[in-house]
mmCIF file of C-alpha atoms in Angstrom:
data_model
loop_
_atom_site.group_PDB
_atom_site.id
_atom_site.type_symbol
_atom_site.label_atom_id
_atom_site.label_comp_id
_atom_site.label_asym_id
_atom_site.label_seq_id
_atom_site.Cartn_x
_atom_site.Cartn_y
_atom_site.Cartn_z
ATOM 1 C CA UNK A 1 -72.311 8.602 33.995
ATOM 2 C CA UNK A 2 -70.486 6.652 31.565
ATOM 3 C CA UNK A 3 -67.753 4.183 31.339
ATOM 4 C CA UNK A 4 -65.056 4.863 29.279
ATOM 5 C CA UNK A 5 -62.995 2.161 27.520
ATOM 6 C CA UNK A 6 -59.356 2.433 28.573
ATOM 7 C CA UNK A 7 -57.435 -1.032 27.682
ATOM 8 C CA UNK A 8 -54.969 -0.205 30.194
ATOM 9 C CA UNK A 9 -56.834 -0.309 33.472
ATOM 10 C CA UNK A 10 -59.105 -3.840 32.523
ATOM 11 C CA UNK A 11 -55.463 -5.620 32.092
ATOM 12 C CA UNK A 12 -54.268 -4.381 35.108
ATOM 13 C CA UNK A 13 -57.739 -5.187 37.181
ATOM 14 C CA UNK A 14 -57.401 -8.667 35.817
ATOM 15 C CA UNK A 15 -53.908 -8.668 37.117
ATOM 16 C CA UNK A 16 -54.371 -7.656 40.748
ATOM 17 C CA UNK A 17 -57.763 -9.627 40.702
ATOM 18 C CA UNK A 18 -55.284 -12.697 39.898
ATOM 19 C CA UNK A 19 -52.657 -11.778 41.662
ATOM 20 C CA UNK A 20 -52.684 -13.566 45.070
ATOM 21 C CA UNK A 21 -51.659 -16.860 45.731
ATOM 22 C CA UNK A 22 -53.752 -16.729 49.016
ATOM 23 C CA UNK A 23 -57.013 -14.966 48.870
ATOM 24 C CA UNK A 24 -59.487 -14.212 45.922
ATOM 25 C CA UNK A 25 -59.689 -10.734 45.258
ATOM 26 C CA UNK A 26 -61.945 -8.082 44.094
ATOM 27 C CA UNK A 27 -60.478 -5.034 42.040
ATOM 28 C CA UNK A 28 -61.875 -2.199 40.554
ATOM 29 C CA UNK A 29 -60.177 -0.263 38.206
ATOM 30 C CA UNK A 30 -62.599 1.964 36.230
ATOM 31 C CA UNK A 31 -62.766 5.507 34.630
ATOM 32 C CA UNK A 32 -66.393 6.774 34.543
ATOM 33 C CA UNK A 33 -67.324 10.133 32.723
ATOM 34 C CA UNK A 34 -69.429 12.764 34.627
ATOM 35 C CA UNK A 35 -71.979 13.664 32.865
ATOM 36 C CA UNK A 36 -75.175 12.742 33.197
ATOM 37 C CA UNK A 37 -77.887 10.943 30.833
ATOM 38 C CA UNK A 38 -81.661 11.294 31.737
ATOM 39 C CA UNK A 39 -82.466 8.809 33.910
ATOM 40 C CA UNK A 40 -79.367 10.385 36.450
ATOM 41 C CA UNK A 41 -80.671 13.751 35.585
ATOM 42 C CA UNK A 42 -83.981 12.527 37.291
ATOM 43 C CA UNK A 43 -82.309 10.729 39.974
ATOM 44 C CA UNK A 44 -80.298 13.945 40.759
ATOM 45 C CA UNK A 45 -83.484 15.918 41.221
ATOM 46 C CA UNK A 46 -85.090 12.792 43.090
ATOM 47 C CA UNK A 47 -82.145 13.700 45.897
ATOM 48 C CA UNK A 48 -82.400 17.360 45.736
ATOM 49 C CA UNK A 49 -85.856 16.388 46.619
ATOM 50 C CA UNK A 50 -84.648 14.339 49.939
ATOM 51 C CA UNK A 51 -82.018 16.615 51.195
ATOM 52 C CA UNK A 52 -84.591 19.413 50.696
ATOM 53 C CA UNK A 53 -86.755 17.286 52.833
ATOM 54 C CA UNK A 54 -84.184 17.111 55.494
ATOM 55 C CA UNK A 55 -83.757 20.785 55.430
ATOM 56 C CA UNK A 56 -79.861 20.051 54.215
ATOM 57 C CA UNK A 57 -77.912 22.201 52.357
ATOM 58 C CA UNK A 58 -77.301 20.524 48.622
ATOM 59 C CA UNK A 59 -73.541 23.055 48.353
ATOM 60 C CA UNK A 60 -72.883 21.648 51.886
ATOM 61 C CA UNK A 61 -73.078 17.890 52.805
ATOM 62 C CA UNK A 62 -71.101 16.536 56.049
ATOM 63 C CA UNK A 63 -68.530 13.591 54.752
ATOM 64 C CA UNK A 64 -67.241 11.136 57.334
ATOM 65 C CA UNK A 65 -63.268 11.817 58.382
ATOM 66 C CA UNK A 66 -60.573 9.682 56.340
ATOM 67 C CA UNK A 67 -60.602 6.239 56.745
ATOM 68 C CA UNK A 68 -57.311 6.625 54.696
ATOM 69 C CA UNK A 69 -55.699 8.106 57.872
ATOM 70 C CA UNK A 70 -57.776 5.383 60.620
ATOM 71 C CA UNK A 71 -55.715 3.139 58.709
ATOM 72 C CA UNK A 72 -52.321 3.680 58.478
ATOM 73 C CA UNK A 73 -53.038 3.584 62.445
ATOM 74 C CA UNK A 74 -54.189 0.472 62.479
ATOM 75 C CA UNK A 75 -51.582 -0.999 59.741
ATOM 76 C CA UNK A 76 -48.230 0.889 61.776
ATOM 77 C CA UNK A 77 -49.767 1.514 65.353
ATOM 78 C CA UNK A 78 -49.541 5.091 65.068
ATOM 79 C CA UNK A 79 -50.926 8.096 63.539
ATOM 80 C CA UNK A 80 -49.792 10.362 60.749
ATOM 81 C CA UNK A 81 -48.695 14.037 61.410
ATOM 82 C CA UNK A 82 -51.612 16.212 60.504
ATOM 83 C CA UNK A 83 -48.139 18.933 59.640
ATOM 84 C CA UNK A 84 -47.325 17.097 57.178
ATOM 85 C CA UNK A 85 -49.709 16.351 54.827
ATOM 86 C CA UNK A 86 -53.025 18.222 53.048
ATOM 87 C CA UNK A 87 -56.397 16.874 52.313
ATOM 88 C CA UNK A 88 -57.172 16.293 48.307
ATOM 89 C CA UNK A 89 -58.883 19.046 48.062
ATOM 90 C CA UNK A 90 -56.178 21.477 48.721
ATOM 91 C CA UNK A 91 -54.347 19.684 46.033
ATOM 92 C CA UNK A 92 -57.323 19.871 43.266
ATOM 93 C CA UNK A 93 -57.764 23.700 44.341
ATOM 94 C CA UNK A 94 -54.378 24.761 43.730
ATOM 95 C CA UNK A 95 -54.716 23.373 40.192
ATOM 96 C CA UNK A 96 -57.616 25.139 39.571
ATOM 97 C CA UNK A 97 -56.493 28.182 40.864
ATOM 98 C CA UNK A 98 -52.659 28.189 40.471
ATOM 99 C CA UNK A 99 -52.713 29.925 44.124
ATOM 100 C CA UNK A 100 -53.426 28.145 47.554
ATOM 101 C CA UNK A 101 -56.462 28.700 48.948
ATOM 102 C CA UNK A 102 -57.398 29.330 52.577
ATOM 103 C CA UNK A 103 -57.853 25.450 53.809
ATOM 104 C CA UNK A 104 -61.014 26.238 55.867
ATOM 105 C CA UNK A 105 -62.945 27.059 52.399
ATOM 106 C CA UNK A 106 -62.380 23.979 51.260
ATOM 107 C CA UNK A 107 -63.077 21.764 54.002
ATOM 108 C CA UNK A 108 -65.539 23.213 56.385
ATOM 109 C CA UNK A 109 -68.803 25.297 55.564
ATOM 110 C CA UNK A 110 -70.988 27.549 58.061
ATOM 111 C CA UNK A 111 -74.373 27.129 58.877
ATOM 112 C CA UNK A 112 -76.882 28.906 56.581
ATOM 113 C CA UNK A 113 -77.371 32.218 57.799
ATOM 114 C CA UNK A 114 -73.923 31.968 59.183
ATOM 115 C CA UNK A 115 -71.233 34.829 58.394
ATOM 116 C CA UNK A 116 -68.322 33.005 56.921
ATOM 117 C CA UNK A 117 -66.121 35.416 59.434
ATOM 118 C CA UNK A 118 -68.023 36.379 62.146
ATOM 119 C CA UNK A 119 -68.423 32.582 62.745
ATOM 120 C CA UNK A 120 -66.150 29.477 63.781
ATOM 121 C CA UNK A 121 -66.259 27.167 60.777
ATOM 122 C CA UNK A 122 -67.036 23.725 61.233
ATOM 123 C CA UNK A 123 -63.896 21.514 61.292
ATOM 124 C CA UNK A 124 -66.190 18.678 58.924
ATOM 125 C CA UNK A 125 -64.949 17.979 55.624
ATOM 126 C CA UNK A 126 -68.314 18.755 53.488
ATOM 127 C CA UNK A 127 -69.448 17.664 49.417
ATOM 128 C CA UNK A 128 -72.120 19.200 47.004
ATOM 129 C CA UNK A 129 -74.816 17.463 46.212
ATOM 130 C CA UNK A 130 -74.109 16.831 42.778
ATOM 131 C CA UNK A 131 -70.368 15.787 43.397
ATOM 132 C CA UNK A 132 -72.160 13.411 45.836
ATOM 133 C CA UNK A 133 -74.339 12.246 43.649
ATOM 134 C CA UNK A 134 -71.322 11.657 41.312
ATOM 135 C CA UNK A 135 -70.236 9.403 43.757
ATOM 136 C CA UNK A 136 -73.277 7.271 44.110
ATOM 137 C CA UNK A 137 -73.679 6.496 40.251
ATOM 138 C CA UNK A 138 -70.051 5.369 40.351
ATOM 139 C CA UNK A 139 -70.254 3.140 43.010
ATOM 140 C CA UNK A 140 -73.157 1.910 41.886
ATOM 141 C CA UNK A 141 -72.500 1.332 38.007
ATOM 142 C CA UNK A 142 -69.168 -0.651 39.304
ATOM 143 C CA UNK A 143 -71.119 -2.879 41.027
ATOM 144 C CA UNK A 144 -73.555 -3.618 38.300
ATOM 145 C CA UNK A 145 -76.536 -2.359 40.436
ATOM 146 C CA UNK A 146 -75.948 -5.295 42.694
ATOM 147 C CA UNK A 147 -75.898 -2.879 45.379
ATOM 148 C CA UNK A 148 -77.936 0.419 45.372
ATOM 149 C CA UNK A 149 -76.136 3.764 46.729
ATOM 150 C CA UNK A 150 -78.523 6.079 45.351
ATOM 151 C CA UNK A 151 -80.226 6.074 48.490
ATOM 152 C CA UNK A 152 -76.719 6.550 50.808
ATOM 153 C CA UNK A 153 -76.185 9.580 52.632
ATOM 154 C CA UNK A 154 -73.138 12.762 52.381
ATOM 155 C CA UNK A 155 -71.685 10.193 56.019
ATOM 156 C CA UNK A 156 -71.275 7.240 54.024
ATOM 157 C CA UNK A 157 -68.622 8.817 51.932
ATOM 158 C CA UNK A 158 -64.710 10.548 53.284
ATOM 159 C CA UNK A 159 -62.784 13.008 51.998
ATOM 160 C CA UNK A 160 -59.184 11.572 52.032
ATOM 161 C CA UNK A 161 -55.684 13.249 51.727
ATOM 162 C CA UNK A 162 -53.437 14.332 49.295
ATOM 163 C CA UNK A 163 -52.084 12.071 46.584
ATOM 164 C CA UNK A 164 -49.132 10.939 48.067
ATOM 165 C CA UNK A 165 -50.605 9.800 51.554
ATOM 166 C CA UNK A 166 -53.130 8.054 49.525
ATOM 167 C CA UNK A 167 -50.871 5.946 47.163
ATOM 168 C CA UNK A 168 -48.897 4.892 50.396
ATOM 169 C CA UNK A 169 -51.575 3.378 52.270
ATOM 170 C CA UNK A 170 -52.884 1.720 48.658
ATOM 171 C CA UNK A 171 -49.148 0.887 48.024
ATOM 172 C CA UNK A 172 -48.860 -0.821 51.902
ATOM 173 C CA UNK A 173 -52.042 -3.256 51.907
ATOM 174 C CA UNK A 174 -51.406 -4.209 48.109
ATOM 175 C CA UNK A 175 -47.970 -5.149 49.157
ATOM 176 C CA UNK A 176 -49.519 -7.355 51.827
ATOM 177 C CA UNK A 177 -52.137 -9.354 50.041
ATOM 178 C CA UNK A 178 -50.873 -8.521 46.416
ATOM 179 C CA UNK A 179 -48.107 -11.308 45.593
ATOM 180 C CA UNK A 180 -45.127 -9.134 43.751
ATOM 181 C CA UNK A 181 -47.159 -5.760 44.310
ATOM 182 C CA UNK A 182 -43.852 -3.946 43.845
ATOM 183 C CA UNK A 183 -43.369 -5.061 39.819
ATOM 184 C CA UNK A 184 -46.979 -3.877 39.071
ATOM 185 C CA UNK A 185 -46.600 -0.784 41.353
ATOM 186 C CA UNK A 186 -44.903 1.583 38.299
ATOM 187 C CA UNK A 187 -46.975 0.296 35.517
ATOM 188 C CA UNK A 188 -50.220 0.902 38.107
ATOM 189 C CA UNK A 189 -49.563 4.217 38.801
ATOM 190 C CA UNK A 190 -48.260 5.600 35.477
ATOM 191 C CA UNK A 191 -51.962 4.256 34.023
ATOM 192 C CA UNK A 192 -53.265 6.167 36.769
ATOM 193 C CA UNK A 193 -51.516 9.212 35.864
ATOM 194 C CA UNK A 194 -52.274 8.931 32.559
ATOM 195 C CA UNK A 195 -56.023 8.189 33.031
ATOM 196 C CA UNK A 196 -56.886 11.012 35.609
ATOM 197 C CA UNK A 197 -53.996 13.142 36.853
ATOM 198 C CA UNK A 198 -54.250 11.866 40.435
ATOM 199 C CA UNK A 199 -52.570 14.866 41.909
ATOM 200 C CA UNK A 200 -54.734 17.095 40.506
ATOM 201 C CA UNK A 201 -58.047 15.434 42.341
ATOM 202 C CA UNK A 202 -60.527 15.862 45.131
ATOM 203 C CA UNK A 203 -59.580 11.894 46.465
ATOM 204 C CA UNK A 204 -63.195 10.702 48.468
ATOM 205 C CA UNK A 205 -63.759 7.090 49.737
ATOM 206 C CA UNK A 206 -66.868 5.236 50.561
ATOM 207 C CA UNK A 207 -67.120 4.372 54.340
ATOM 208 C CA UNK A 208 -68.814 0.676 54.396
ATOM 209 C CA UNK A 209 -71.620 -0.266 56.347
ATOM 210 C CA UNK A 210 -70.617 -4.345 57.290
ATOM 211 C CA UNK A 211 -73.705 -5.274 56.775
ATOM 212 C CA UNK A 212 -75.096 -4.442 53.001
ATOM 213 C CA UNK A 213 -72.317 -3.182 50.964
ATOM 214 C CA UNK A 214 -69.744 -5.505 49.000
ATOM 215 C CA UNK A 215 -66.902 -4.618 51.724
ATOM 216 C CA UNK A 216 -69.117 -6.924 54.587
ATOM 217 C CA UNK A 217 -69.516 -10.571 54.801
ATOM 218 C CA UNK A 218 -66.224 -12.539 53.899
ATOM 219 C CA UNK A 219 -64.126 -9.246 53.361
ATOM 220 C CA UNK A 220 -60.830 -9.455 55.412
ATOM 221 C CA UNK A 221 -59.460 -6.194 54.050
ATOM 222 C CA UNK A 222 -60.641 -3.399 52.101
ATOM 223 C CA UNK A 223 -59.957 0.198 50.194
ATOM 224 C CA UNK A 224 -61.742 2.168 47.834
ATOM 225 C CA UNK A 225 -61.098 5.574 45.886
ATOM 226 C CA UNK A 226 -62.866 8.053 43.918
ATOM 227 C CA UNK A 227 -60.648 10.060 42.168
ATOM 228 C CA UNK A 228 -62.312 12.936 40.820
ATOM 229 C CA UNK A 229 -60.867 15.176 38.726
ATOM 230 C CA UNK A 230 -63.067 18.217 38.495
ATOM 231 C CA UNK A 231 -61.450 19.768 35.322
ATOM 232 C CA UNK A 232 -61.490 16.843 33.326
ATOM 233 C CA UNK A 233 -65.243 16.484 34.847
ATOM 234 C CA UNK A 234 -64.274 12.536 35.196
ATOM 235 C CA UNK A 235 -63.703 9.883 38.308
ATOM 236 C CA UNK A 236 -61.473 7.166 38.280
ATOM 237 C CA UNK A 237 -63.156 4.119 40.792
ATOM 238 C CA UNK A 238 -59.936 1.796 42.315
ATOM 239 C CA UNK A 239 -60.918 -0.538 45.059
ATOM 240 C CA UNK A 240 -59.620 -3.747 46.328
ATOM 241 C CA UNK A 241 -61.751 -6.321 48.432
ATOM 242 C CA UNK A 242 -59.667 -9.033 49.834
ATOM 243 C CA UNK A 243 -62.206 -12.336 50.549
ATOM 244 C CA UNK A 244 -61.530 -14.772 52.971
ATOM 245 C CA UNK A 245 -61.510 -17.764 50.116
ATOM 246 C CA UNK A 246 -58.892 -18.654 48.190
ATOM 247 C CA UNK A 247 -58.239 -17.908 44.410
ATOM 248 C CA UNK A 248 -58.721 -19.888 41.349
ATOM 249 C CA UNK A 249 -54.494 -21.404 41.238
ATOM 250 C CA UNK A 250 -54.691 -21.851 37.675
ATOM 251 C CA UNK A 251 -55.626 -17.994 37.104
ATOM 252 C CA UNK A 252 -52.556 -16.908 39.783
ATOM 253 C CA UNK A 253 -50.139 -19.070 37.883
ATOM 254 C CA UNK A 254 -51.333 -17.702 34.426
ATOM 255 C CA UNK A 255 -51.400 -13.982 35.452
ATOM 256 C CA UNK A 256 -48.311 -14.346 36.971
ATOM 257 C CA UNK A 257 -46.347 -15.389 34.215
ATOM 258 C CA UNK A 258 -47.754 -12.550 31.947
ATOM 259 C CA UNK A 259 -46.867 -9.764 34.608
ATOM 260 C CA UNK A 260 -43.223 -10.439 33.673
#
């Protein structure tokens, strides 16, 4: 895993990290290439080793449900039509393919030995190990090591929706602890696009643990993103930790004035 240089993205994590007149805030805002060098390349077998161990599957890992979805519920009261959106990986899929693909492929697996139609399929969204592992390094590298997720599990991570649920519920809590969210908003998103072709994505999230993750302690509010982009074999990290501290007012007033 590598992180690639992209201009763009540090500006803007400066500005959203600055951009609160109320609360500090923690932004991440990083594109990360895929491939491995050695040291991952023996991690990756080290947890092919451990889901061996625990007689897993390594092309069929349980994920955790959306906490994309858990929160719109909590931010409006109520709960999203499951009619009217996909999850990401229908989205990433038809890219791929240029035809849909039956839904149930992508986000349930049988058990081994299972018949993939003589059985009912698991309604669990499920990961590979190595797209897990993907995951990990990211996390991990954007937090300087502070925090190891080498040793997290296929539950600690969610398979979100499609783009467009997904930049709402970013869109929604930025506008609510992100002074003038909305000016930012275009520039944001068309880095974004530019970076890692968001619609064209398997979206995942890390699920924290409130108790040794940087989402606990003084965390009021919190999202994170992986946006991997499969072709392109490349994951762009965005995540926004709103501490219960205020911010540096010399930095607001500063970033504030170069936004415009």
């Amino acid at each position: 895993m590598k992180l690639l240089d992209n201009l763009e993205l540090e500006t803007l994590t400066v500005q959203l990290s600055r951009g609160s007149r109320r609360y500090a805030l923690d932004v991440k805002l990083e594109s990360y290439s895929c491939k491995m060098v050695t040291e991952e390349k023996r991690q990756f077998k080290k947890l092919l080793a451990r889901l061996e161990a625990e007689g897993l599957q390594e092309s069929c890992l349980k994920l955790s449900s959306s906490r994309t979805l858990r929160g719109f519920r909590e931010l409006t009261g109520e709960a999203l039509d499951r009619e009217t959106f996909k999850m990401s990986t229908f989205q990433a899929e038809l890219d791929a393919n240029s035809q849909p693909l039956n839904r149930s492929r992508t986000t349930s697996c049988c058990s081994e030995g299972d018949s993939a139609d003589s059985q009912p399929k698991s309604q669990h969204p499920f990961i590979s190990a190595k797209e897990l592992f993907c995951l990990m390094s990211t996390i991990t590298l954007s937090f300087d090591s502070t925090y190891d997720f080498l040793n997290a599990n296929s539950e600690d991570f969610c398979l979100e929706p499609e783009l467009a649920v997904v930049r709402n519920y970013i869109s929604r809590l930025c506008s609510i602890y992100v002074d003038k969210y909305e000016a930012l908003a275009p520039k944001l998103w068309n880095a974004i696009d530019v970076e890692i072709l968001p619609h064209r994505c398997v979206i995942y999230s890390y699920k924290p643990n409130h108790s040794t993750d940087p989402y606990s302690g003084r965390c009021l509010a919190s999202f994170n993103y992986f946006f991997f982009n499969r072709n392109l074999r490349r994951i762009l990290f965005f995540s926004l930790c709103v501490q219960n501290e205020p911010p540096v007012d010399d930095l607001y007033e500063d970033d504030m004035q170069d936004l415009f």
